Short mmCIF file of C-alpha atoms in Angstrom, two decimals:
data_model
loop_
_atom_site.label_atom_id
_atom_site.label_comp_id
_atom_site.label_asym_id
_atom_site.label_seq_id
_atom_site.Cartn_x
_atom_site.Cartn_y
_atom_site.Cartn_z
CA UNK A 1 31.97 141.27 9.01
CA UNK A 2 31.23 143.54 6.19
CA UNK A 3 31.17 143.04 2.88
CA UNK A 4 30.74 145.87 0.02
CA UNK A 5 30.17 145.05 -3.58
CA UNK A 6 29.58 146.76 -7.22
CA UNK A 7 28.61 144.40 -9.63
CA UNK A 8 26.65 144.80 -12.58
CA UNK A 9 22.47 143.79 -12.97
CA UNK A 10 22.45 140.85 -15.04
CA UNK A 11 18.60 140.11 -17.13
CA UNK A 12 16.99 136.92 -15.99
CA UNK A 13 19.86 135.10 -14.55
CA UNK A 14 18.31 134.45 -11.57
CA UNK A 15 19.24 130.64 -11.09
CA UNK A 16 18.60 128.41 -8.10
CA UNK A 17 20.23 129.61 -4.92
CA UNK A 18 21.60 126.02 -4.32
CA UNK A 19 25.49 127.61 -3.19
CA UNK A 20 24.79 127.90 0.42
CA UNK A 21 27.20 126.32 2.77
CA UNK A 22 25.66 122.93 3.29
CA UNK A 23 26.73 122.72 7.06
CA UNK A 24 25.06 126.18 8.08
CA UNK A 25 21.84 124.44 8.06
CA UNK A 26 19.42 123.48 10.89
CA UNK A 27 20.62 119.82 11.66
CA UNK A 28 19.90 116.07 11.37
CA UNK A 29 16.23 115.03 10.88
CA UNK A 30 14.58 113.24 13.47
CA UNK A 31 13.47 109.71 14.28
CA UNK A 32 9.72 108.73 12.95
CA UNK A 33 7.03 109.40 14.36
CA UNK A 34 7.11 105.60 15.95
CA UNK A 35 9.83 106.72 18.20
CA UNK A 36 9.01 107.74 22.07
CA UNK A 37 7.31 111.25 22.25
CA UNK A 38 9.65 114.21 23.05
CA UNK A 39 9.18 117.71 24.16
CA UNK A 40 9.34 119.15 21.14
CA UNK A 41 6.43 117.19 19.88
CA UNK A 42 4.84 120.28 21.65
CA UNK A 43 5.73 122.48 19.35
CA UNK A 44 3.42 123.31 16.16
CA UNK A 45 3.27 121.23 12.93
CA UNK A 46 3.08 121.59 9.65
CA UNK A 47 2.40 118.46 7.87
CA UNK A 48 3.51 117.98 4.41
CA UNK A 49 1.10 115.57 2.46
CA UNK A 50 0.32 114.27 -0.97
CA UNK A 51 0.47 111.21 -3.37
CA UNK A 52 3.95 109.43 -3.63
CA UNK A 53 6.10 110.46 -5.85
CA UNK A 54 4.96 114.41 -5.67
CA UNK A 55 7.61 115.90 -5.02
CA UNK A 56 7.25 116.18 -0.61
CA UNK A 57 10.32 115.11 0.49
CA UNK A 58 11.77 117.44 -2.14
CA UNK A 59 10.99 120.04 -0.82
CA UNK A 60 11.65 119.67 2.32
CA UNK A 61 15.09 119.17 1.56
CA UNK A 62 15.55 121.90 -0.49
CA UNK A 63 13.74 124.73 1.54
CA UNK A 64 15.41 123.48 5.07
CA UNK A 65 18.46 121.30 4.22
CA UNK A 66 20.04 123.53 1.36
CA UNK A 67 19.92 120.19 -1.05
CA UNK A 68 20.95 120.79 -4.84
CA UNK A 69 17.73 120.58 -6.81
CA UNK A 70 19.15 118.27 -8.84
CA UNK A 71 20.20 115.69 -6.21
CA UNK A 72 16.70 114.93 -5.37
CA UNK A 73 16.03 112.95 -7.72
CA UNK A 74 18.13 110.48 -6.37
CA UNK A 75 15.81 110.84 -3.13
CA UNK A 76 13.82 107.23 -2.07
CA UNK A 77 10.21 107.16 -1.97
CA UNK A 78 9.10 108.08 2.09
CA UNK A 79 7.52 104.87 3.53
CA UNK A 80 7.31 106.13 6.90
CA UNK A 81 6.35 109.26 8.90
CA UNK A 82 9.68 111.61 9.11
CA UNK A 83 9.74 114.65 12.21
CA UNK A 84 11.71 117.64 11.37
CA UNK A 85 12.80 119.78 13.79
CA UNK A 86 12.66 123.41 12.60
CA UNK A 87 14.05 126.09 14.81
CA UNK A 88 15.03 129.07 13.14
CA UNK A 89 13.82 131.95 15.37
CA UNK A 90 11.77 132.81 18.77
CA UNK A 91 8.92 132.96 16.13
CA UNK A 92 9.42 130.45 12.89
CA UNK A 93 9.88 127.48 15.96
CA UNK A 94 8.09 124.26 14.80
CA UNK A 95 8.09 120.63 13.18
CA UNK A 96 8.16 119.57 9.55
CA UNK A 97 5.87 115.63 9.47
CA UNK A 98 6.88 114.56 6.12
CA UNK A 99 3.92 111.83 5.21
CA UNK A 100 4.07 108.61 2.79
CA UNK A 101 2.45 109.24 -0.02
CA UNK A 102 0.44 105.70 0.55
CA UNK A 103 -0.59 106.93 4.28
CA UNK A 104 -4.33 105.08 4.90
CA UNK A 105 -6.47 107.37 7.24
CA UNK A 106 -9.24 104.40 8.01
CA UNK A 107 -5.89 102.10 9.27
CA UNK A 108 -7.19 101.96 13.14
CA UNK A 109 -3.35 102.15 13.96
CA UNK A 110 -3.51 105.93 12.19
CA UNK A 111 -4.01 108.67 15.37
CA UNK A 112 -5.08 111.22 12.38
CA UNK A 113 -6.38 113.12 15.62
CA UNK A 114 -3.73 112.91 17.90
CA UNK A 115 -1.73 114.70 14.72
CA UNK A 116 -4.35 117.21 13.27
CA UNK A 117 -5.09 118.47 17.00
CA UNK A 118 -1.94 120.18 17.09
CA UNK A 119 -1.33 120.91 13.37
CA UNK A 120 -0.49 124.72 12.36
CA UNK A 121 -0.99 124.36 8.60
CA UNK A 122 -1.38 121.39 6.40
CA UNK A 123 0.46 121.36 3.25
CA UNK A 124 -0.97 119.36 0.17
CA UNK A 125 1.46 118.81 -2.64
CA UNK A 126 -0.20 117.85 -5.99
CA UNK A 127 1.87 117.52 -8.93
CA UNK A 128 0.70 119.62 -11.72
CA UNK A 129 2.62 117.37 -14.85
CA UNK A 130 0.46 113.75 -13.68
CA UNK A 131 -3.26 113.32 -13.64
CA UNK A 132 -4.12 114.90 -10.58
CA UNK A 133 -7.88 112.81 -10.26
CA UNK A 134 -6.79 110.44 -7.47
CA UNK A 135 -4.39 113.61 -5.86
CA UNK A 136 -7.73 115.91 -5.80
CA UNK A 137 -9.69 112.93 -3.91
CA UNK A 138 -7.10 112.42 -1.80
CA UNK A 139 -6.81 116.15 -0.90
CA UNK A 140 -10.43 116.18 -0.14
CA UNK A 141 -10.25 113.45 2.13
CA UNK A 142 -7.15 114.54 3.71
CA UNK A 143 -8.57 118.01 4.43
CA UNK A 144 -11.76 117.38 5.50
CA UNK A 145 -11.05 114.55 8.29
CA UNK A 146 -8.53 117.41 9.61
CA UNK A 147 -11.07 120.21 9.74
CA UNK A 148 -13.47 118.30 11.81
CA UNK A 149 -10.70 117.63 13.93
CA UNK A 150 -9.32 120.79 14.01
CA UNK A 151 -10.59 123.42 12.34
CA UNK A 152 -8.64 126.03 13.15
CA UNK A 153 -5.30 124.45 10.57
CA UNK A 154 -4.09 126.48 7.94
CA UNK A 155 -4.82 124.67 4.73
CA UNK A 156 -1.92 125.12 1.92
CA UNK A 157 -2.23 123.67 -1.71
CA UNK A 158 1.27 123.19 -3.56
CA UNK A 159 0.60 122.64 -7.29
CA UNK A 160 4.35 121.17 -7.43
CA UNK A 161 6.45 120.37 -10.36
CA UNK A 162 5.01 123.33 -12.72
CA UNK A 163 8.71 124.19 -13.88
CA UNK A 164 7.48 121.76 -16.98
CA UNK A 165 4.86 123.73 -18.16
CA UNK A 166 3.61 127.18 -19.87
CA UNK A 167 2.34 129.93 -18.54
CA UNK A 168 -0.70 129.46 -19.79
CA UNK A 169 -1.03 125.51 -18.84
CA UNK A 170 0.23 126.59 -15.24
CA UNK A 171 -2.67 129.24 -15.02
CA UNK A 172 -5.46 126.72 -16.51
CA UNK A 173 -3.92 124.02 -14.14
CA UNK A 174 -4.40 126.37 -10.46
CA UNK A 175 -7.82 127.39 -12.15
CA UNK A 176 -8.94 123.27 -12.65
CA UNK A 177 -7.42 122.38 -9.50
CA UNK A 178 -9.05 125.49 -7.59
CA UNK A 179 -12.25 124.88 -9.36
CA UNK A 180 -12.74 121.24 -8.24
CA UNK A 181 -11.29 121.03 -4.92
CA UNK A 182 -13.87 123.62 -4.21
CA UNK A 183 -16.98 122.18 -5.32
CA UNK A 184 -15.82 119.15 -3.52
CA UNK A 185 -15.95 121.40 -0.12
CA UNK A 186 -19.18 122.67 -1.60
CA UNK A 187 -20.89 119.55 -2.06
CA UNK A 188 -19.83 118.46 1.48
CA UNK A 189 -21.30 121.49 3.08
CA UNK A 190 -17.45 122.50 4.03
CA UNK A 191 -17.79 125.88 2.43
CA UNK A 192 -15.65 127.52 5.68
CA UNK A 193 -12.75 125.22 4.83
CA UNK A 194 -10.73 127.94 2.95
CA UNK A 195 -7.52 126.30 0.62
CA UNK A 196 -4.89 128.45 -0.14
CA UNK A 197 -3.24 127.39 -3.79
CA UNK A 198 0.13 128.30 -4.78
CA UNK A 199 2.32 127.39 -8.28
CA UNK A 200 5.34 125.95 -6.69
CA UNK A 201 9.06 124.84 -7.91
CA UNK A 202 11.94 123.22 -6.73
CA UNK A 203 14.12 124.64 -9.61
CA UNK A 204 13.41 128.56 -8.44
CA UNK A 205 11.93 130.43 -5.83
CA UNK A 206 8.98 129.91 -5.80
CA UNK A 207 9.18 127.46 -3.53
CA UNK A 208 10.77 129.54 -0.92
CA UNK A 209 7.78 132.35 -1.12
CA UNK A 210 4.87 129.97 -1.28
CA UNK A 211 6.83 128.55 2.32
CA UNK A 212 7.21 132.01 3.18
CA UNK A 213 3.50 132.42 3.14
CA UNK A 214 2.74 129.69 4.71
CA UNK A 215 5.19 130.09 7.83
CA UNK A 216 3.81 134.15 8.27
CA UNK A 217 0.30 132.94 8.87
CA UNK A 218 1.57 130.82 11.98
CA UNK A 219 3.71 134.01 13.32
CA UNK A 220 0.89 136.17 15.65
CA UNK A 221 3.41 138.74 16.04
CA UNK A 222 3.23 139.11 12.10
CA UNK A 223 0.71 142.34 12.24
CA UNK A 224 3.82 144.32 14.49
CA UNK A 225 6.64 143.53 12.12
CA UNK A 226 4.61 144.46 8.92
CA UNK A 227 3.65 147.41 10.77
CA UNK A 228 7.83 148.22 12.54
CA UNK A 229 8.99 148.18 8.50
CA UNK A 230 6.07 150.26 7.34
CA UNK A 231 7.32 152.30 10.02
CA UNK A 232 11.33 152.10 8.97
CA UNK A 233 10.82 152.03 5.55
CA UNK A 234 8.71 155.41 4.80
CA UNK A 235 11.13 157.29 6.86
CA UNK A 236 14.28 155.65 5.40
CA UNK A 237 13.38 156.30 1.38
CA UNK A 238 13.46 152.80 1.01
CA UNK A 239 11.30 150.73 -1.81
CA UNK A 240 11.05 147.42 -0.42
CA UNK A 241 12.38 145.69 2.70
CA UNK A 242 12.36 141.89 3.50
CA UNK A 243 12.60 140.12 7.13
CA UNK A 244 14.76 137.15 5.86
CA UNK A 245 15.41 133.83 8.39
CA UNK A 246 18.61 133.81 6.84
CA UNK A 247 19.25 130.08 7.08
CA UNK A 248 16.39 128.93 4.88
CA UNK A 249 15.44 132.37 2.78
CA UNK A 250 12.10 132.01 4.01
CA UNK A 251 10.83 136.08 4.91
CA UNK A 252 8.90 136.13 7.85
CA UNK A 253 7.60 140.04 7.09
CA UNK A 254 7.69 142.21 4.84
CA UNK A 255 6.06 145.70 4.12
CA UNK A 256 2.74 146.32 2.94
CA UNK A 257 3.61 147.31 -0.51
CA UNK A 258 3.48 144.48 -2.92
CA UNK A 259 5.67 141.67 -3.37
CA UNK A 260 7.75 141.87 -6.78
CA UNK A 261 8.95 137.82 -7.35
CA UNK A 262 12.28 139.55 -9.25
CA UNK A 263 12.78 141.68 -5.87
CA UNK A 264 12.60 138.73 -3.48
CA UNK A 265 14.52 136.64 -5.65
CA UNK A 266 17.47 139.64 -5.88
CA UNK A 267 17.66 139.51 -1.86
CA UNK A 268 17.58 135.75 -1.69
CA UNK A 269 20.85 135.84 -4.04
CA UNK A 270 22.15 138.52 -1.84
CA UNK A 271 22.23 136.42 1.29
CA UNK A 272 23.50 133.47 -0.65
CA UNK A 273 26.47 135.85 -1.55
CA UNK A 274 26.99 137.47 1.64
CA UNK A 275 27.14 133.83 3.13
CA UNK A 276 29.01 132.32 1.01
CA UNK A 277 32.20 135.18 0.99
CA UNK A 278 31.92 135.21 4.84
CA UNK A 279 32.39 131.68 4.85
CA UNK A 280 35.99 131.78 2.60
CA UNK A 281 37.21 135.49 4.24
CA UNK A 282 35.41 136.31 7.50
CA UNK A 283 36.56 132.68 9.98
CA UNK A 284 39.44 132.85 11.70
CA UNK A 285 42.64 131.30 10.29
CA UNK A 286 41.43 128.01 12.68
CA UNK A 287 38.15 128.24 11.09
CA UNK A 288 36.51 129.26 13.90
CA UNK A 289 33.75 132.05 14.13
CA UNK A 290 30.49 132.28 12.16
CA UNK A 291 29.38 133.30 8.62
CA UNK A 292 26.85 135.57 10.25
CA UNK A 293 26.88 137.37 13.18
CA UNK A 294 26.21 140.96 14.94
CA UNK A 295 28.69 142.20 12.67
CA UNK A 296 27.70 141.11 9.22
CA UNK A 297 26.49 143.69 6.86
CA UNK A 298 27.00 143.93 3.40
CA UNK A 299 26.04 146.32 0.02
CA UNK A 300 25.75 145.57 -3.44
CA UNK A 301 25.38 148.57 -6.17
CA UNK A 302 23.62 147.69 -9.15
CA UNK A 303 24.05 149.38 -12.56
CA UNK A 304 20.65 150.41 -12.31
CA UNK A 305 21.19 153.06 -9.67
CA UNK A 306 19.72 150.46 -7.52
CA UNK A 307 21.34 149.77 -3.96
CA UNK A 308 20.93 146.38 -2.04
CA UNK A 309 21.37 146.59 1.44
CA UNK A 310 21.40 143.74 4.71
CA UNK A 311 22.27 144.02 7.89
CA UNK A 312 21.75 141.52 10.83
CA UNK A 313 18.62 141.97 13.01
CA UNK A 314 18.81 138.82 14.83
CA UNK A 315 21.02 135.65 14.86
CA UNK A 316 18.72 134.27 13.07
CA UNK A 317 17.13 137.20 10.76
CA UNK A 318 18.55 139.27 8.78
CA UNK A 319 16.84 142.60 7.27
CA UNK A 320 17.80 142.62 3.64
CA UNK A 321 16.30 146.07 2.11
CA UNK A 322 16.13 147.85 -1.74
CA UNK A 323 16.41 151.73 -2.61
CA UNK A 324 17.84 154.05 -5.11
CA UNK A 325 21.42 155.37 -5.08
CA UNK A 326 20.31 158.84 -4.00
CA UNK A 327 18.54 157.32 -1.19
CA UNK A 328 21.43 155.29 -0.22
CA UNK A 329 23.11 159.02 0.32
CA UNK A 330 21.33 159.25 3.68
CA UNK A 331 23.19 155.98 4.78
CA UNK A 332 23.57 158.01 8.50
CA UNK A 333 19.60 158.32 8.54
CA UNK A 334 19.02 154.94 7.55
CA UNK A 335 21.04 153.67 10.19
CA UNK A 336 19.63 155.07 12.92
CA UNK A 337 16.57 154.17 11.88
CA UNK A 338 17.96 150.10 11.53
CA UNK A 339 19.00 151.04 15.25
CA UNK A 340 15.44 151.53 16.43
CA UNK A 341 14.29 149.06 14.23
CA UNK A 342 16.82 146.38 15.50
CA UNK A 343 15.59 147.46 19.35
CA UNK A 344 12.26 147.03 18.44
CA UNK A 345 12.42 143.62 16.79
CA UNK A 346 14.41 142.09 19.81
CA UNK A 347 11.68 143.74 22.59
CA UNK A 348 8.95 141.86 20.27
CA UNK A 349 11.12 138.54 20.75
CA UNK A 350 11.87 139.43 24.61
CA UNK A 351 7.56 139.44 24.70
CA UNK A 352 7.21 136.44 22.80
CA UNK A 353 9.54 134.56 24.84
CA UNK A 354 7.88 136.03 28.03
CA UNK A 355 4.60 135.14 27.01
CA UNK A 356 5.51 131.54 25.35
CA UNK A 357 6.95 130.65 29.35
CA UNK A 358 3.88 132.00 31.11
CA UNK A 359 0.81 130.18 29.18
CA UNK A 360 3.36 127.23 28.25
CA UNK A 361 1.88 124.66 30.41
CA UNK A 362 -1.34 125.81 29.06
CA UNK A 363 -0.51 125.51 25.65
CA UNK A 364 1.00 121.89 26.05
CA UNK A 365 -2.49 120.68 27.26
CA UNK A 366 -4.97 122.27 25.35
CA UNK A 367 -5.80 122.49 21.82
CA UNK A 368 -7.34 125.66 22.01
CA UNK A 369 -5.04 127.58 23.75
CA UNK A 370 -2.55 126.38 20.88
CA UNK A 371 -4.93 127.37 18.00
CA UNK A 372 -4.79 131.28 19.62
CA UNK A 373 -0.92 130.73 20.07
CA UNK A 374 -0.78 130.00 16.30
CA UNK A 375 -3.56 132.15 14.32
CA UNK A 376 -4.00 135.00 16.92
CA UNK A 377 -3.29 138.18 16.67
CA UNK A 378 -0.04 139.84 18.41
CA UNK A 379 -0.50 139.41 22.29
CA UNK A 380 1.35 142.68 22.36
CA UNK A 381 2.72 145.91 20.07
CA UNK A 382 5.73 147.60 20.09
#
């Protein structure tokens, strides 16, 4: 389906993409952890941990289940370890381990090892508006039993719930918490342990690009899709272009140029839009078909002379891309160049897939042949 628009730029009314289709989502949560093992316990984690009541289960909602901010706060407390199965793509393809806040790692019937062993990134949500003493102790503990056991785990810090403060409390907040989560490592001779700190809300999208960040560092083929749009982009006249998994907004690549937080947070309205008008006018009168497919493209004009432009890459991904009017002029250029694009994304998925089947016994059985699977670089360039 495609969709053209001309609307006009409005200032700072960039609101929570909460519109999107609730049922074009990525399916039911599983059982807890308690439940019998299951083949996709092979696939890699990323844990989501933190006091109660800091916002976890939040997030997780919002990010991968398209919840309304505002209806998590009718959420329960977690009291038990929740496993949810994330498959958006042949290369965003792992678990969400949602963790009680009141989890106790010296509780013998706690297998922190079993779960840190095959553990892509570790995600520590403190919230920034409560004393974050006990949350800092707990990170340190949390973080350092995992690095022993693995040390290869990406380790993420969330300061959560900063939608409350100023700009300048939110900047002394990341400096504090930086500050003393590192002299903890210090003074525990864990100065390779590297943290990663981000200033994260629910209520905008922030959220969404600290994920994004999170879920590029366990993609190996992320080196060859920076470099395919660095590639597309200088020989398009395009400004900025995005790799979106369209289902949760997260971008899996972008180019090297900088990310602008007003850019990202245009395209992430754009595929809310382009999703949500292919949902009312491109089914078929018996409501069958899908909201995105091969055929789904779609440009919005701004009345800034700037042009907005997606088009499908995968089922899953969509390439959602910014340039100038007179740019936009060369639409015949740009296309072809999408073309090759397009053919190179889906022989980088055709080796990934190849790959993932020939070393997958390997990778079920040994932790270190998982640890190169998640932080190595690409087994192969287009």
């Amino acid at each position: 389906m495609s969709i053209q628009y001309e609307v006009e730029q409005l200032a700072d009314s960039y609101g929570v993409a909460d519109s999107f289709p609730k049922d074009f989502g990525y399916g039911e949560e599983e059982a807890d952890i308690e439940d019998s093992p299951s083949p996709s316990d092979s696939k890699p984690r990323i844990l989501l941990m933190g006091l109660r009541r800091s916002g976890k289960s939040s997030i997780q909602k919002v990010v991968f289940h398209k919840m309304s901010p505002n209806e998590t706060l009718f959420l329960e407390s977690t009291n038990k370890i929740y496993k949810d199965d994330i498959s958006s793509s042949s290369f965003v393809n792992f678990q969400i381990w949602d963790f009680p806040g009141q989890v106790d790692f010296l509780d013998p019937t706690f297998d922190y090892e079993m779960i840190f062993r095959g553990t892509g990134a570790l995600i520590f949500v403190i919230d920034a508006q409560d004393d974050y003493v006990e949350a800092l102790s707990r990170l340190h503990l949390t973080v350092s039993r995992a690095y022993r056991v693995n040390p290869e785990i990406n380790f993420e810090v969330f300061i959560h719930k900063v939608d409350g403060l100023s700009d300048d409390h939110k900047i002394e907040t990341q400096r504090d918490i930086h500050q003393r989560a590192n002299d903890d490592l210090a003074d525990a001779s864990l100065e390779k342990l590297h943290l990663s700190f981000y200033l994260t809300s629910i209520y905008d999208h922030s959220i969404f690009e600290a994920f994004s960040k999170v879920v590029q560092k366990l993609i190996p083929q992320l080196p060859t899709l920076e470099n395919l749009l660095n590639i597309f982009i200088s020989n398009s006249g395009i400004e900025k272009a995005f790799l979106f998994d369209v289902v949760s907004k997260i971008y899996i690549a972008t180019d090297s140029s900088p990310v602008d937080m007003q850019s990202y947070e245009l395209c992430c309205d754009m595929i809310d839009v382009v999703i949500d008008v292919s949902c009312i006018y491109g089914l078929r009168e018996d409501g069958s078909g899908s909201a995105y497919d091969k055929e789904s493209m779609a440009i919005i004009k701004l009345n800034n002379t700037t042009v907005l432009y997606l088009k499908e890459v995968t089922k899953f991904l969509a390439l959602v891309c910014i340039l100038r009017e007179e740019s936009f002029e060369r639409k015949g250029l740009i296309d072809y160049n999408f073309h090759c694009f397009r053919k190179a994304i889906h022989e980088v998925f055709e080796v990934g897939v190849t790959t993932q089947r020939a070393t997958g016994s390997q990778a079920v059985g040994s932790p270190c042949s998982k640890a190169v699977a998640l932080n190595g670089t690409p087994r192969n360039t287009v």
